[in-house]
CSV table of C-alpha atoms and ligand atoms in Angstrom, one decimal:
chain,number,residue,atom,x,y,z
A,1,MET,CA,-0.1,0.0,-0.1
A,2,SER,CA,1.2,3.5,-0.9
A,3,PHE,CA,0.8,6.4,1.4
A,4,THR,CA,2.4,9.8,0.5
A,5,VAL,CA,3.3,12.8,3.0
A,6,ALA,CA,4.2,16.1,1.0
A,7,ILE,CA,6.2,18.6,3.0
A,8,ASP,CA,6.9,22.0,1.3
A,9,GLY,CA,8.2,25.2,2.7
A,10,PRO,CA,11.0,27.7,2.3
A,11,ALA,CA,14.8,27.3,2.8
A,12,ALA,CA,15.8,26.4,6.4
A,13,ALA,CA,12.2,26.3,7.8
A,14,GLY,CA,12.9,22.9,9.4
A,15,LYS,CA,11.4,20.7,6.4
A,16,GLY,CA,14.2,18.3,6.5
A,17,THR,CA,14.4,17.8,10.2
A,18,VAL,CA,10.7,17.2,10.4
A,19,SER,CA,10.6,14.9,7.3
A,20,LYS,CA,13.6,12.8,8.5
A,21,ALA,CA,11.8,12.4,11.9
A,22,VAL,CA,8.4,11.6,10.7
A,23,ALA,CA,9.8,9.1,8.2
A,24,ALA,CA,11.7,7.3,11.0
A,25,HIS,CA,8.6,7.4,13.1
A,26,PHE,CA,6.3,5.9,10.7
A,27,GLY,CA,8.9,3.7,8.8
A,28,PHE,CA,8.4,5.5,5.6
A,29,ALA,CA,11.1,6.1,3.0
A,30,HIS,CA,12.3,9.8,2.7
A,31,LEU,CA,13.3,11.8,-0.3
A,32,ASP,CA,14.9,15.4,0.1
A,33,THR,CA,13.9,16.6,-3.4
A,34,GLY,CA,16.1,19.7,-2.9
A,35,LEU,CA,19.0,17.2,-3.5
A,36,LEU,CA,17.8,16.7,-7.0
A,37,TYR,CA,18.1,20.4,-7.9
A,38,ARG,CA,21.3,20.7,-5.9
A,39,ALA,CA,22.8,17.7,-7.9
A,40,VAL,CA,21.8,19.5,-11.2
A,41,GLY,CA,23.1,23.0,-9.8
A,42,ARG,CA,26.4,21.2,-8.9
A,43,LYS,CA,26.9,19.9,-12.3
A,44,VAL,CA,26.1,23.2,-13.9
A,45,LEU,CA,28.9,24.8,-11.8
A,46,GLN,CA,31.1,22.0,-13.5
A,47,GLY,CA,30.1,23.4,-16.8
A,48,VAL,CA,27.4,20.9,-17.8
A,49,ASP,CA,24.0,22.3,-19.5
A,50,ALA,CA,21.3,22.3,-17.0
A,51,ILE,CA,18.7,20.4,-19.0
A,52,THR,CA,21.4,17.7,-20.0
A,53,ALA,CA,22.3,17.4,-16.3
A,54,ALA,CA,18.7,16.9,-15.3
A,55,LYS,CA,18.1,14.3,-18.0
A,56,THR,CA,21.1,12.2,-17.2
A,57,LEU,CA,21.1,12.5,-13.4
A,58,MET,CA,22.1,9.3,-11.7
A,59,ALA,CA,21.0,8.3,-8.1
A,60,GLU,CA,24.8,8.2,-6.9
A,61,GLU,CA,25.1,11.8,-7.6
A,62,LEU,CA,22.6,12.7,-4.9
A,63,GLN,CA,25.3,11.4,-2.4
A,64,ALA,CA,28.0,14.0,-3.5
A,65,PRO,CA,29.5,15.5,-0.5
A,66,ASP,CA,29.4,19.1,-1.6
A,67,LEU,CA,25.8,19.4,-2.2
A,68,ARG,CA,25.1,21.3,1.0
A,69,THR,CA,27.2,24.5,0.1
A,70,GLN,CA,25.9,27.9,-0.3
A,71,ALA,CA,27.1,28.0,-4.1
A,72,VAL,CA,25.4,24.8,-4.9
A,73,ALA,CA,22.1,26.0,-3.1
A,74,GLU,CA,22.2,29.2,-5.3
A,75,ALA,CA,23.0,27.2,-8.5
A,76,ALA,CA,20.0,25.0,-7.6
A,77,SER,CA,17.7,27.8,-7.1
A,78,LYS,CA,18.6,29.0,-10.5
A,79,VAL,CA,18.2,25.7,-12.4
A,80,ALA,CA,14.8,25.2,-10.6
A,81,VAL,CA,13.3,27.9,-12.6
A,82,ILE,CA,13.8,26.0,-16.0
A,83,PRO,CA,10.7,24.1,-16.8
A,84,GLN,CA,12.5,21.3,-18.8
A,85,VAL,CA,14.8,20.9,-15.7
A,86,ARG,CA,11.7,20.4,-13.6
A,87,ALA,CA,9.9,18.1,-16.2
A,88,ALA,CA,13.0,15.9,-16.2
A,89,LEU,CA,12.9,15.2,-12.5
A,90,VAL,CA,9.0,14.6,-12.1
A,91,ALA,CA,8.8,10.8,-13.0
A,92,PHE,CA,11.6,10.0,-10.3
A,93,GLN,CA,9.7,11.9,-7.7
A,94,ARG,CA,6.3,10.4,-8.6
A,95,ASP,CA,7.6,6.8,-8.3
A,96,PHE,CA,9.3,7.4,-5.2
A,97,ALA,CA,6.0,8.8,-3.7
A,98,ARG,CA,4.1,5.8,-4.8
A,99,ARG,CA,6.4,3.2,-3.4
A,100,GLU,CA,5.1,0.4,-1.1
A,101,GLY,CA,5.2,1.2,2.6
A,102,GLY,CA,4.8,5.0,2.5
A,103,ALA,CA,7.0,7.9,1.6
A,104,VAL,CA,7.8,11.4,2.8
A,105,LEU,CA,8.9,13.8,0.0
A,106,ASP,CA,10.1,17.3,1.0
A,107,GLY,CA,10.6,20.3,-1.2
A,108,ARG,CA,8.7,23.3,-2.7
A,109,ASP,CA,6.1,21.9,-4.9
A,110,ILE,CA,5.3,18.4,-3.7
A,111,GLY,CA,1.8,19.0,-2.6
A,112,THR,CA,1.0,21.4,-5.4
A,113,VAL,CA,2.6,19.8,-8.6
A,114,ILE,CA,4.4,16.5,-7.9
A,115,CYS,CA,1.8,14.8,-5.7
A,116,PRO,CA,-1.4,16.7,-5.6
A,117,GLU,CA,-3.2,13.4,-4.5
A,118,ALA,CA,-0.9,13.1,-1.4
A,119,GLU,CA,-2.7,11.8,1.6
A,120,VAL,CA,-1.1,14.3,4.0
A,121,LYS,CA,0.2,17.8,2.9
A,122,LEU,CA,2.3,19.9,5.4
A,123,PHE,CA,3.6,23.3,4.8
A,124,VAL,CA,6.5,24.1,7.1
A,125,THR,CA,7.5,27.6,7.5
A,126,ALA,CA,9.2,30.2,9.8
A,127,SER,CA,10.3,33.9,9.7
A,128,ALA,CA,13.1,34.8,7.1
A,129,GLU,CA,15.2,36.1,10.3
A,130,CYS,CA,14.8,32.8,12.1
A,131,ARG,CA,15.5,30.8,9.0
A,132,ALA,CA,18.7,32.7,8.4
A,133,GLU,CA,19.9,32.2,11.9
A,134,ARG,CA,19.5,28.6,11.7
A,135,ARG,CA,21.2,28.2,8.5
A,136,PHE,CA,24.0,30.5,9.7
A,137,ALA,CA,24.4,28.2,12.8
A,138,GLU,CA,24.6,25.2,10.5
A,139,LEU,CA,27.2,26.7,7.9
A,140,LYS,CA,29.4,28.9,10.2
A,141,GLN,CA,31.6,25.8,11.4
A,142,SER,CA,32.6,25.1,7.7
A,143,ASP,CA,32.7,28.7,6.6
A,144,PRO,CA,34.1,31.0,9.4
A,145,GLU,CA,34.1,34.0,7.0
A,146,LEU,CA,30.3,33.8,6.5
A,147,SER,CA,28.2,36.6,8.2
A,148,LEU,CA,24.5,36.4,9.5
A,149,ALA,CA,23.7,39.3,7.1
A,150,THR,CA,25.0,37.5,3.9
A,151,VAL,CA,22.9,34.3,5.0
A,152,LEU,CA,19.9,36.5,5.5
A,153,SER,CA,20.1,38.2,2.1
A,154,ASP,CA,20.6,34.8,0.5
A,155,VAL,CA,17.6,33.3,2.2
A,156,ARG,CA,15.6,36.3,1.0
A,157,ALA,CA,17.0,36.1,-2.7
A,158,ARG,CA,16.1,32.3,-2.7
A,159,ASP,CA,12.6,33.0,-1.2
A,160,ALA,CA,12.0,35.6,-3.9
A,161,ARG,CA,13.2,33.3,-6.8
A,162,ASP,CA,11.2,30.3,-5.4
A,163,SER,CA,8.0,32.1,-4.8
A,164,GLU,CA,7.9,34.4,-8.0
A,165,ARG,CA,9.0,31.9,-10.6
A,166,SER,CA,6.2,30.9,-13.0
A,167,GLU,CA,6.8,27.2,-13.1
A,168,ALA,CA,5.9,25.5,-9.8
A,169,PRO,CA,6.3,28.4,-7.4
A,170,LEU,CA,6.6,27.8,-3.7
A,171,LYS,CA,3.0,28.1,-2.2
A,172,PRO,CA,0.9,26.0,0.1
A,173,ALA,CA,-1.5,23.7,-1.4
A,174,GLY,CA,-5.0,24.6,-0.7
A,175,ASP,CA,-5.3,21.6,1.5
A,176,ALA,CA,-2.0,21.8,3.3
A,177,VAL,CA,-1.7,21.9,7.1
A,178,MET,CA,0.7,25.0,8.1
A,179,ILE,CA,3.3,24.5,10.6
A,180,ASP,CA,5.1,27.7,11.7
A,181,THR,CA,8.4,26.6,13.2
A,182,THR,CA,9.5,30.2,14.4
A,183,THR,CA,8.6,29.6,18.0
A,184,LEU,CA,8.6,25.8,18.1
A,185,THR,CA,11.4,23.5,19.2
A,186,ILE,CA,12.2,20.7,16.8
A,187,GLU,CA,10.5,18.3,19.1
A,188,GLU,CA,7.1,20.4,19.1
A,189,ALA,CA,7.2,20.7,15.2
A,190,VAL,CA,7.8,17.0,14.9
A,191,ALA,CA,4.9,16.3,17.3
A,192,GLN,CA,2.5,18.5,15.3
A,193,ALA,CA,3.5,16.8,12.0
A,194,THR,CA,3.3,13.3,13.6
A,195,ALA,CA,-0.2,14.0,14.9
A,196,VAL,CA,-1.4,15.3,11.5
A,197,ILE,CA,-0.1,12.2,9.8
A,198,ALA,CA,-1.3,9.7,12.4
A,199,ALA,CA,-4.9,11.2,12.1
A,200,LYS,CA,-4.9,10.6,8.4
A,201,ARG,CA,-3.2,7.2,8.4
A,202,PRO,CA,-5.6,4.2,7.6
A,203,GLY,CA,-5.9,1.6,10.3
B,1,LIG,O1,17.7,23.1,2.5
B,1,LIG,P1,17.2,24.3,1.5
B,1,LIG,O2,15.7,24.6,1.7
B,1,LIG,O3,18.0,25.4,1.6
B,1,LIG,O4,17.3,23.9,0.1
B,1,LIG,P2,16.8,22.8,-0.7
B,1,LIG,O5,15.5,22.2,-0.3
B,1,LIG,O6,17.9,21.8,-0.8
B,1,LIG,O7,16.5,23.3,-2.2
B,1,LIG,C1,17.6,23.9,-3.0
B,1,LIG,C2,16.9,24.8,-4.0
B,1,LIG,O8,16.2,23.8,-4.9
B,1,LIG,C3,15.7,25.7,-3.6
B,1,LIG,O9,15.9,27.0,-3.4
B,1,LIG,C4,14.5,25.6,-4.8
B,1,LIG,O10,14.8,26.5,-5.8
B,1,LIG,C5,14.9,24.2,-5.4
B,1,LIG,N1,13.9,23.1,-5.3
B,1,LIG,C6,12.7,23.4,-6.0
B,1,LIG,O11,12.7,24.2,-6.8
B,1,LIG,N2,11.8,22.4,-5.9
B,1,LIG,C7,11.8,21.4,-4.8
B,1,LIG,N3,11.0,20.5,-4.8
B,1,LIG,C8,13.0,21.5,-4.1
B,1,LIG,C9,14.0,22.3,-4.2
């Protein structure tokens, strides 16, 4: 039996943490769809054409160690506006969503475009300042030169690019449950998500 949980939201809102935790809790498989766009962005930085990179993407490229850098994130949000790049990644995501035993997919357009039929849709968000502080704490170990102001302006630029693009813009599905993590601990955010999923789960 398949059961799809779609989790969307802006950069550093806590989607990844919530997704991993609920997938582990319910024994569902988890796909961070941002990694697909990051892997394409990474190849573009290496000189490959974006559409070619998306069409030829291989599963092992999702394991590359440098996918979490700011440069790759920036490149990802640029390739993500290209309709042919998005189209090339649809089938992989839909197959993953319908796998036996349940799946959690997190991204920007899972509840709206990739899996509009998902049994559960969550939209995880937080203020831009709060998200920048979290991302800064995460990145500063590996990049001591980085400033909070730079991270905040990057978060805002990516929010604008993700929300204003014409193809699959970042927005909550009409039937998504909103979780604002600005004043929540990780445990509280996970507990809210778990309760929504548990209520919709058959049996
Ligand atoms: O972790 P963070 O939210 O910073 O980034 P990510 O989820 O890895 O996504 C990187 C970029 O890929 C985003 O800024 C989006 O532009 C794009 N993306 C997308 O367009 N659609 C998705 N389903 C996932 C990511």
